[in-house]
């Protein structure tokens, strides 16, 4: 009956994930349970045929998972000339048999002529990666527009708040670091808040009521010698701390109400709209050829930390979020440079996957980078020839991490990057990725 099938599937799941112990099994259990639910609940009530079909289909799915054994480390074309998983697949009613799993447009002519031949995962990844490039017009126009807006904003801030020592605004984001894929439609604008280190110091969020190591508080010190008013930033103090919320509100007002965006837009040949209702300080920019959103982040750099004025929702209003973005990107590039590795290529492909699958959006960017960095500590071979192995390994690692609900920050093991995810989100991502482990090409 179903019970024993269930056991077999779970035993296989343990093999697939290569992790011992029970920790890893909840997602596998969930995946199997969903399939069984689907098998036992009629899709179209009152139509026994539909029910029958759904049952049959689901059993095929179960069989698919059952065959989900770790693929041989180095797949070769010959290995794939006989379809591994297709017998179950091609029996699914209503589904055109596609035993090769190949997408024809990518296949070389001789491959097309022989339907059973198939590209290896490695070949698919490489050909897929060439389709991820950001269109040239966007890649050049977006930073150019953003830079022009940046200059206008800087001038405005200087004239409006001559007493506030803002640093030079600069652009940031995956596009500038060569890790953006598919489309360039957002860019970050960093606004440095320059603090006198004699007047301010940092308190870890761990030591505050929120007990969260992702955040910091910036405390005004030496008030005895330098009373309130000595620092130009003192007007943003709430209860002795530099308030990210008050600064945000001031800038929000400025973006929404003070700056003459229609005039600036006219000058730059685009329409610029501040997002009034957004939690972030955001501008939408529409140009004939591109559309983008620009998010402004006030940033404090102190004691080797990069802190953003992004307080957590609700709760305490004085918190600053530590950003590891710059460290992430430079570490990945450094590692690739030292061993001619393909980490950035792997990340681009994975970012493309997360971008095109709504349920995986929250894994894109930082979490993926941290997984790649963790794996870099363990696996030495990041050469392009091993791309498929590493890609597969990242997927397995993600499933195992989702399973535990824990992805430790590479730079601070006290931080769990998954702490903000909802249980349903974890389940959904785990489900999608778990099923992809046996057949990673479904993600491409
Ligand atoms: C920033 O201020 C605006 C206006 O008060 C508010 O709507 C928004 O939620 C704030 N954002 C954050 C991150 O607190």
Short mmCIF file of C-alpha atoms and ligand atoms in Angstrom, two decimals:
data_model
loop_
_atom_site.label_atom_id
_atom_site.label_comp_id
_atom_site.label_asym_id
_atom_site.label_seq_id
_atom_site.Cartn_x
_atom_site.Cartn_y
_atom_site.Cartn_z
CA UNK A 1 0.00 0.00 0.00
CA UNK A 2 0.91 3.64 0.14
CA UNK A 3 2.65 3.26 3.48
CA UNK A 4 5.38 0.97 2.23
CA UNK A 5 5.89 3.02 -0.92
CA UNK A 6 6.29 6.01 1.33
CA UNK A 7 9.04 4.26 3.29
CA UNK A 8 10.90 3.23 0.18
CA UNK A 9 10.74 6.76 -1.17
CA UNK A 10 12.05 8.23 2.03
CA UNK A 11 14.87 5.74 2.15
CA UNK A 12 15.77 6.86 -1.36
CA UNK A 13 15.51 10.48 -0.36
CA UNK A 14 18.17 9.90 2.24
CA UNK A 15 20.45 8.50 -0.44
CA UNK A 16 19.74 11.35 -2.81
CA UNK A 17 20.60 14.02 -0.35
CA UNK A 18 23.62 12.18 0.87
CA UNK A 19 22.97 13.31 4.39
CA UNK A 20 22.66 10.90 7.21
CA UNK A 21 20.19 11.14 10.03
CA UNK A 22 16.63 12.27 10.14
CA UNK A 23 17.30 15.98 9.81
CA UNK A 24 17.03 15.98 6.08
CA UNK A 25 13.78 14.15 5.71
CA UNK A 26 11.05 16.70 6.27
CA UNK A 27 11.30 18.17 2.80
CA UNK A 28 11.50 14.76 1.20
CA UNK A 29 8.51 13.75 3.29
CA UNK A 30 6.69 16.83 2.16
CA UNK A 31 7.49 16.16 -1.47
CA UNK A 32 6.26 12.60 -1.23
CA UNK A 33 3.22 13.61 0.78
CA UNK A 34 2.18 16.19 -1.76
CA UNK A 35 2.40 13.63 -4.51
CA UNK A 36 0.34 11.17 -2.54
CA UNK A 37 -2.19 13.87 -1.70
CA UNK A 38 -2.46 14.64 -5.36
CA UNK A 39 -2.83 10.98 -6.13
CA UNK A 40 -5.63 10.46 -3.66
CA UNK A 41 -7.60 13.65 -4.13
CA UNK A 42 -9.58 13.80 -7.37
CA UNK A 43 -8.74 16.76 -9.54
CA UNK A 44 -12.18 16.93 -11.02
CA UNK A 45 -14.86 15.59 -8.70
CA UNK A 46 -17.52 13.41 -10.22
CA UNK A 47 -15.32 12.40 -13.09
CA UNK A 48 -13.82 9.02 -12.25
CA UNK A 49 -11.71 9.15 -15.37
CA UNK A 50 -10.03 12.37 -14.28
CA UNK A 51 -9.41 10.85 -10.90
CA UNK A 52 -7.92 7.80 -12.50
CA UNK A 53 -5.66 9.97 -14.64
CA UNK A 54 -4.50 12.02 -11.72
CA UNK A 55 -3.74 8.89 -9.73
CA UNK A 56 -1.78 7.40 -12.57
CA UNK A 57 0.10 10.62 -13.16
CA UNK A 58 1.02 10.91 -9.56
CA UNK A 59 2.31 7.38 -9.46
CA UNK A 60 4.54 8.28 -12.34
CA UNK A 61 5.79 11.20 -10.32
CA UNK A 62 6.44 8.93 -7.38
CA UNK A 63 8.33 6.56 -9.60
CA UNK A 64 10.34 9.52 -10.78
CA UNK A 65 11.38 10.38 -7.28
CA UNK A 66 12.09 6.74 -6.57
CA UNK A 67 14.66 6.70 -9.33
CA UNK A 68 16.20 9.80 -7.91
CA UNK A 69 19.55 8.33 -7.13
CA UNK A 70 22.61 10.46 -7.26
CA UNK A 71 23.58 10.70 -10.92
CA UNK A 72 27.00 9.41 -11.86
CA UNK A 73 29.59 12.04 -11.11
CA UNK A 74 30.74 12.54 -14.65
CA UNK A 75 27.92 12.16 -17.09
CA UNK A 76 28.89 11.46 -20.62
CA UNK A 77 26.82 11.62 -23.73
CA UNK A 78 26.79 7.85 -24.02
CA UNK A 79 25.33 7.58 -20.54
CA UNK A 80 22.43 9.62 -21.64
CA UNK A 81 21.76 8.06 -25.00
CA UNK A 82 19.42 5.75 -23.13
CA UNK A 83 16.88 7.82 -21.26
CA UNK A 84 17.22 7.29 -17.53
CA UNK A 85 13.93 8.52 -16.24
CA UNK A 86 11.78 8.53 -19.30
CA UNK A 87 9.97 5.19 -19.03
CA UNK A 88 7.89 6.57 -16.21
CA UNK A 89 7.57 9.93 -17.83
CA UNK A 90 6.48 8.90 -21.24
CA UNK A 91 3.61 6.86 -19.85
CA UNK A 92 1.97 9.95 -18.46
CA UNK A 93 -1.23 10.37 -20.40
CA UNK A 94 -1.60 13.56 -22.32
CA UNK A 95 2.05 14.37 -22.10
CA UNK A 96 3.99 14.20 -25.29
CA UNK A 97 6.79 11.72 -24.88
CA UNK A 98 10.02 13.65 -24.62
CA UNK A 99 12.43 11.01 -23.51
CA UNK A 100 15.54 12.98 -24.19
CA UNK A 101 14.43 15.96 -22.13
CA UNK A 102 16.34 18.00 -24.65
CA UNK A 103 15.09 21.34 -25.73
CA UNK A 104 15.48 21.21 -29.44
CA UNK A 105 16.53 24.81 -30.19
CA UNK A 106 19.76 24.39 -28.28
CA UNK A 107 20.69 21.05 -29.70
CA UNK A 108 23.23 20.76 -32.45
CA UNK A 109 21.82 19.50 -35.78
CA UNK A 110 23.08 15.96 -35.41
CA UNK A 111 21.51 15.78 -31.99
CA UNK A 112 18.18 16.84 -33.39
CA UNK A 113 18.23 14.08 -35.91
CA UNK A 114 18.63 11.51 -33.19
CA UNK A 115 15.94 12.08 -30.60
CA UNK A 116 17.47 9.76 -28.05
CA UNK A 117 20.74 11.60 -27.89
CA UNK A 118 20.89 14.30 -25.37
CA UNK A 119 23.15 16.98 -24.07
CA UNK A 120 24.79 16.40 -20.72
CA UNK A 121 23.92 18.69 -17.87
CA UNK A 122 27.31 20.30 -18.30
CA UNK A 123 26.57 21.12 -21.93
CA UNK A 124 23.12 22.39 -21.09
CA UNK A 125 24.46 24.65 -18.37
CA UNK A 126 27.06 26.12 -20.68
CA UNK A 127 24.65 26.77 -23.51
CA UNK A 128 22.05 28.10 -21.07
CA UNK A 129 24.54 30.52 -19.55
CA UNK A 130 25.01 32.21 -22.90
CA UNK A 131 21.33 33.17 -22.89
CA UNK A 132 21.50 34.93 -19.56
CA UNK A 133 23.26 38.05 -20.70
CA UNK A 134 21.60 41.36 -19.98
CA UNK A 135 20.60 43.03 -23.28
CA UNK A 136 23.36 45.40 -24.36
CA UNK A 137 21.17 48.49 -24.46
CA UNK A 138 20.15 47.94 -20.83
CA UNK A 139 23.66 47.12 -19.71
CA UNK A 140 24.92 50.46 -21.00
CA UNK A 141 21.92 52.73 -20.55
CA UNK A 142 20.87 51.72 -17.04
CA UNK A 143 24.12 52.63 -15.24
CA UNK A 144 24.35 55.79 -17.32
CA UNK A 145 20.87 56.95 -16.32
CA UNK A 146 21.46 55.95 -12.71
CA UNK A 147 24.71 57.92 -12.62
CA UNK A 148 23.02 61.03 -13.96
CA UNK A 149 20.25 60.76 -11.36
CA UNK A 150 22.90 60.16 -8.73
CA UNK A 151 24.65 63.42 -9.63
CA UNK A 152 21.38 65.37 -9.50
CA UNK A 153 20.52 63.90 -6.13
CA UNK A 154 23.96 64.65 -4.74
CA UNK A 155 23.68 68.29 -5.83
CA UNK A 156 20.27 68.56 -4.29
CA UNK A 157 21.41 67.10 -0.97
CA UNK A 158 24.34 69.52 -0.85
CA UNK A 159 22.14 72.54 -1.34
CA UNK A 160 19.33 71.35 0.91
CA UNK A 161 21.48 70.07 3.81
CA UNK A 162 24.86 71.82 3.51
CA UNK A 163 25.55 70.99 7.17
CA UNK A 164 25.20 67.22 6.75
CA UNK A 165 28.43 65.49 5.68
CA UNK A 166 27.03 62.99 3.21
CA UNK A 167 29.77 61.20 1.31
CA UNK A 168 29.86 60.73 -2.44
CA UNK A 169 26.87 58.75 -3.64
CA UNK A 170 27.80 55.63 -5.57
CA UNK A 171 26.05 52.88 -7.53
CA UNK A 172 25.97 49.28 -6.41
CA UNK A 173 24.32 46.02 -7.40
CA UNK A 174 24.75 42.88 -9.42
CA UNK A 175 24.75 44.69 -12.77
CA UNK A 176 27.90 46.59 -11.92
CA UNK A 177 29.54 43.45 -10.56
CA UNK A 178 28.82 41.39 -13.66
CA UNK A 179 26.47 39.05 -11.79
CA UNK A 180 23.20 40.37 -13.17
CA UNK A 181 21.24 38.15 -15.52
CA UNK A 182 18.39 38.42 -18.01
CA UNK A 183 17.51 42.07 -17.40
CA UNK A 184 18.96 45.17 -15.82
CA UNK A 185 15.97 46.66 -14.09
CA UNK A 186 17.16 47.66 -10.65
CA UNK A 187 20.13 49.40 -9.21
CA UNK A 188 21.19 50.47 -5.74
CA UNK A 189 22.31 53.96 -4.91
CA UNK A 190 24.44 54.13 -1.78
CA UNK A 191 24.42 57.34 0.25
CA UNK A 192 27.32 57.39 2.72
CA UNK A 193 26.57 58.92 6.10
CA UNK A 194 29.97 60.04 7.38
CA UNK A 195 30.27 59.80 11.16
CA UNK A 196 33.01 61.09 13.43
CA UNK A 197 34.35 57.96 15.13
CA UNK A 198 35.06 59.94 18.30
CA UNK A 199 31.36 60.64 18.71
CA UNK A 200 29.78 57.35 17.72
CA UNK A 201 30.33 53.66 18.27
CA UNK A 202 28.62 50.41 17.40
CA UNK A 203 26.56 48.13 19.61
CA UNK A 204 25.84 44.66 18.26
CA UNK A 205 22.18 43.83 17.79
CA UNK A 206 22.93 40.64 19.67
CA UNK A 207 23.42 42.68 22.84
CA UNK A 208 20.17 44.59 22.39
CA UNK A 209 16.57 43.65 23.06
CA UNK A 210 16.17 42.29 19.52
CA UNK A 211 18.97 39.74 20.08
CA UNK A 212 19.66 39.72 16.38
CA UNK A 213 23.29 39.65 15.17
CA UNK A 214 22.24 40.91 11.72
CA UNK A 215 21.64 44.37 13.14
CA UNK A 216 23.68 47.05 14.87
CA UNK A 217 22.92 50.20 16.81
CA UNK A 218 24.99 53.35 16.45
CA UNK A 219 25.42 55.01 19.81
CA UNK A 220 26.26 58.65 20.44
CA UNK A 221 29.19 58.74 22.89
CA UNK A 222 31.21 61.39 24.71
CA UNK A 223 28.19 63.57 25.28
CA UNK A 224 29.97 65.00 28.35
CA UNK A 225 32.72 66.60 26.28
CA UNK A 226 30.79 67.03 23.09
CA UNK A 227 27.19 67.83 23.99
CA UNK A 228 24.25 67.32 21.74
CA UNK A 229 24.61 69.43 18.63
CA UNK A 230 28.36 68.81 18.22
CA UNK A 231 27.72 66.17 15.59
CA UNK A 232 25.75 67.29 12.55
CA UNK A 233 23.89 63.97 12.81
CA UNK A 234 22.62 64.66 16.32
CA UNK A 235 19.28 65.77 14.95
CA UNK A 236 18.63 62.13 13.97
CA UNK A 237 19.18 60.82 17.49
CA UNK A 238 16.45 58.92 19.25
CA UNK A 239 17.33 57.99 22.83
CA UNK A 240 21.10 58.28 22.30
CA UNK A 241 21.14 56.26 19.08
CA UNK A 242 21.35 57.35 15.47
CA UNK A 243 17.91 56.48 14.20
CA UNK A 244 17.74 54.77 10.83
CA UNK A 245 14.00 55.45 10.81
CA UNK A 246 14.27 59.20 11.34
CA UNK A 247 16.91 59.44 8.64
CA UNK A 248 14.69 57.36 6.36
CA UNK A 249 11.72 59.61 7.00
CA UNK A 250 13.72 62.74 6.25
CA UNK A 251 15.01 61.30 2.99
CA UNK A 252 11.61 59.90 2.11
CA UNK A 253 10.08 63.37 2.45
CA UNK A 254 12.86 64.79 0.35
CA UNK A 255 12.43 62.26 -2.46
CA UNK A 256 8.66 62.47 -2.48
CA UNK A 257 8.03 66.15 -1.93
CA UNK A 258 11.10 68.33 -2.37
CA UNK A 259 12.94 67.28 -5.48
CA UNK A 260 11.64 68.48 -8.82
CA UNK A 261 11.73 65.12 -10.59
CA UNK A 262 9.79 66.25 -13.68
CA UNK A 263 12.48 68.86 -14.34
CA UNK A 264 15.32 66.39 -13.78
CA UNK A 265 13.54 63.79 -15.91
CA UNK A 266 13.11 66.35 -18.68
CA UNK A 267 16.81 67.05 -18.58
CA UNK A 268 17.71 63.35 -18.75
CA UNK A 269 15.06 62.29 -21.24
CA UNK A 270 13.11 60.02 -18.90
CA UNK A 271 10.25 60.07 -16.41
CA UNK A 272 11.19 59.69 -12.73
CA UNK A 273 8.63 58.87 -10.07
CA UNK A 274 9.38 58.48 -6.37
CA UNK A 275 7.47 55.55 -4.85
CA UNK A 276 5.37 57.17 -2.16
CA UNK A 277 4.06 54.01 -0.51
CA UNK A 278 7.25 51.96 -0.63
CA UNK A 279 9.08 50.93 2.53
CA UNK A 280 12.27 51.53 0.62
CA UNK A 281 13.52 54.84 -0.72
CA UNK A 282 12.69 54.07 -4.29
CA UNK A 283 12.48 55.78 -7.67
CA UNK A 284 10.87 54.34 -10.77
CA UNK A 285 12.52 55.47 -13.97
CA UNK A 286 10.94 55.14 -17.39
CA UNK A 287 12.97 55.77 -20.49
CA UNK A 288 12.08 55.01 -24.11
CA UNK A 289 14.35 52.00 -24.12
CA UNK A 290 14.59 50.91 -20.49
CA UNK A 291 12.67 50.88 -17.26
CA UNK A 292 14.38 50.60 -13.95
CA UNK A 293 13.96 51.09 -10.25
CA UNK A 294 16.58 52.82 -8.17
CA UNK A 295 16.71 52.18 -4.44
CA UNK A 296 18.53 54.61 -2.21
CA UNK A 297 20.35 53.17 0.81
CA UNK A 298 21.85 55.42 3.46
CA UNK A 299 24.99 53.58 4.52
CA UNK A 300 27.35 53.92 7.47
CA UNK A 301 30.83 52.43 7.26
CA UNK A 302 32.40 52.00 10.65
CA UNK A 303 34.74 49.54 12.30
CA UNK A 304 35.05 47.53 9.06
CA UNK A 305 31.29 47.12 8.86
CA UNK A 306 28.85 48.25 6.23
CA UNK A 307 25.52 49.18 7.78
CA UNK A 308 22.34 50.06 5.92
CA UNK A 309 19.48 52.18 7.22
CA UNK A 310 17.06 49.29 6.76
CA UNK A 311 15.32 48.70 10.07
CA UNK A 312 13.37 45.46 10.56
CA UNK A 313 9.64 45.81 10.17
CA UNK A 314 7.80 46.96 13.29
CA UNK A 315 9.83 46.64 16.47
CA UNK A 316 12.74 48.87 17.30
CA UNK A 317 13.42 51.83 15.07
CA UNK A 318 17.11 52.48 15.64
CA UNK A 319 18.57 49.40 14.04
CA UNK A 320 20.99 49.27 11.12
CA UNK A 321 21.29 46.16 8.97
CA UNK A 322 24.78 44.84 8.33
CA UNK A 323 25.39 44.26 4.63
CA UNK A 324 27.90 41.69 3.40
CA UNK A 325 27.25 42.32 -0.25
CA UNK A 326 30.62 43.88 -1.02
CA UNK A 327 32.47 41.18 0.92
CA UNK A 328 30.48 38.45 -0.86
CA UNK A 329 31.27 39.72 -4.32
CA UNK A 330 34.92 40.43 -3.69
CA UNK A 331 35.47 37.03 -2.05
CA UNK A 332 33.88 35.18 -4.97
CA UNK A 333 35.93 37.15 -7.49
CA UNK A 334 39.10 36.63 -5.50
CA UNK A 335 38.53 32.87 -5.35
CA UNK A 336 37.74 32.64 -9.06
CA UNK A 337 40.85 34.64 -9.85
CA UNK A 338 43.04 32.38 -7.73
CA UNK A 339 42.00 29.09 -9.35
CA UNK A 340 40.38 30.19 -12.65
CA UNK A 341 37.14 28.99 -11.13
CA UNK A 342 33.61 29.15 -12.49
CA UNK A 343 31.89 30.33 -9.31
CA UNK A 344 30.61 33.52 -10.92
CA UNK A 345 29.33 31.57 -13.89
CA UNK A 346 27.59 29.14 -11.56
CA UNK A 347 26.08 32.05 -9.61
CA UNK A 348 24.84 33.72 -12.77
CA UNK A 349 23.05 30.55 -13.82
CA UNK A 350 21.57 30.08 -10.36
CA UNK A 351 20.51 33.73 -10.16
CA UNK A 352 18.80 33.25 -13.51
CA UNK A 353 16.93 30.25 -12.12
CA UNK A 354 15.83 32.16 -9.03
CA UNK A 355 14.81 35.11 -11.13
CA UNK A 356 12.62 33.12 -13.47
CA UNK A 357 10.98 30.95 -10.78
CA UNK A 358 8.80 33.12 -8.52
CA UNK A 359 8.92 30.64 -5.64
CA UNK A 360 12.72 30.83 -5.59
CA UNK A 361 13.05 34.64 -5.67
CA UNK A 362 14.18 34.89 -2.09
CA UNK A 363 17.12 32.54 -2.67
CA UNK A 364 18.62 34.77 -5.35
CA UNK A 365 21.61 36.96 -4.58
CA UNK A 366 23.06 36.63 -1.11
CA UNK A 367 21.89 33.16 -0.05
CA UNK A 368 23.23 31.59 -3.25
CA UNK A 369 26.53 33.39 -2.86
CA UNK A 370 26.94 32.17 0.69
CA UNK A 371 26.27 28.57 -0.36
CA UNK A 372 28.90 28.87 -3.10
CA UNK A 373 31.37 30.33 -0.60
CA UNK A 374 30.73 27.54 1.90
CA UNK A 375 31.20 24.92 -0.82
CA UNK A 376 34.38 26.64 -1.90
CA UNK A 377 35.83 25.89 1.51
CA UNK A 378 35.12 22.21 1.00
CA UNK A 379 35.28 21.41 -2.72
CA UNK A 380 38.49 22.44 -4.36
CA UNK A 381 37.55 21.90 -7.97
CA UNK A 382 35.65 24.88 -9.35
CA UNK A 383 37.04 24.60 -12.86
CA UNK A 384 34.52 25.12 -15.63
CA UNK A 385 34.69 21.41 -16.52
CA UNK A 386 33.17 20.67 -13.12
CA UNK A 387 30.34 23.16 -13.46
CA UNK A 388 27.63 20.49 -13.57
CA UNK A 389 28.96 18.81 -10.44
CA UNK A 390 29.12 22.07 -8.55
CA UNK A 391 25.68 23.13 -9.78
CA UNK A 392 24.25 19.85 -8.57
CA UNK A 393 26.06 20.24 -5.28
CA UNK A 394 24.67 23.73 -4.72
CA UNK A 395 21.16 22.38 -5.25
CA UNK A 396 21.75 19.58 -2.75
CA UNK A 397 23.24 21.99 -0.26
CA UNK A 398 20.28 24.34 -0.63
CA UNK A 399 17.80 21.54 -0.01
CA UNK A 400 19.74 20.39 3.04
CA UNK A 401 19.86 23.99 4.35
CA UNK A 402 16.17 24.61 3.70
CA UNK A 403 15.48 21.37 5.44
CA UNK A 404 17.12 22.66 8.59
CA UNK A 405 15.80 26.17 8.01
CA UNK A 406 19.36 27.31 8.53
CA UNK A 407 21.87 28.87 6.15
CA UNK A 408 24.74 30.30 8.11
CA UNK A 409 26.33 33.48 6.90
CA UNK A 410 29.79 32.83 5.51
CA UNK A 411 31.08 35.92 7.27
CA UNK A 412 29.33 35.57 10.61
CA UNK A 413 28.21 32.10 11.71
CA UNK A 414 25.88 33.66 14.25
CA UNK A 415 23.69 34.89 11.42
CA UNK A 416 21.09 32.61 9.88
CA UNK A 417 20.25 33.94 6.42
CA UNK A 418 17.01 31.94 6.41
CA UNK A 419 15.76 33.42 9.67
CA UNK A 420 13.42 35.78 7.84
CA UNK A 421 11.74 33.12 5.71
CA UNK A 422 8.24 31.86 6.41
CA UNK A 423 7.70 28.15 6.86
CA UNK A 424 5.54 28.00 3.70
CA UNK A 425 8.28 29.69 1.71
CA UNK A 426 10.84 27.18 2.95
CA UNK A 427 8.51 24.31 2.11
CA UNK A 428 7.79 25.62 -1.35
CA UNK A 429 11.45 26.26 -2.18
CA UNK A 430 12.44 22.92 -0.72
CA UNK A 431 9.82 21.17 -2.80
CA UNK A 432 10.88 22.80 -6.07
CA UNK A 433 14.57 22.17 -5.45
CA UNK A 434 14.13 18.68 -4.09
CA UNK A 435 12.43 17.64 -7.29
CA UNK A 436 15.15 19.35 -9.31
CA UNK A 437 17.92 17.33 -7.70
CA UNK A 438 17.13 14.30 -9.82
CA UNK A 439 16.71 16.38 -12.95
CA UNK A 440 18.49 19.74 -12.59
CA UNK A 441 17.77 20.67 -16.21
CA UNK A 442 14.10 21.32 -15.36
CA UNK A 443 15.31 24.50 -13.71
CA UNK A 444 16.95 25.85 -16.85
C1 LIG B 1 10.64 55.16 5.49
O1 LIG B 1 9.74 56.24 5.67
C2 LIG B 1 8.52 56.14 4.96
C3 LIG B 1 7.73 57.43 5.23
O2 LIG B 1 7.54 57.63 6.57
C4 LIG B 1 7.76 54.90 5.39
O3 LIG B 1 6.58 54.77 4.64
C5 LIG B 1 8.65 53.68 5.19
O4 LIG B 1 8.00 52.52 5.64
C6 LIG B 1 9.97 53.86 5.92
N1 LIG B 1 10.83 52.75 5.61
C7 LIG B 1 11.43 52.01 6.53
C8 LIG B 1 12.34 50.96 6.03
O5 LIG B 1 11.25 52.19 7.71
#
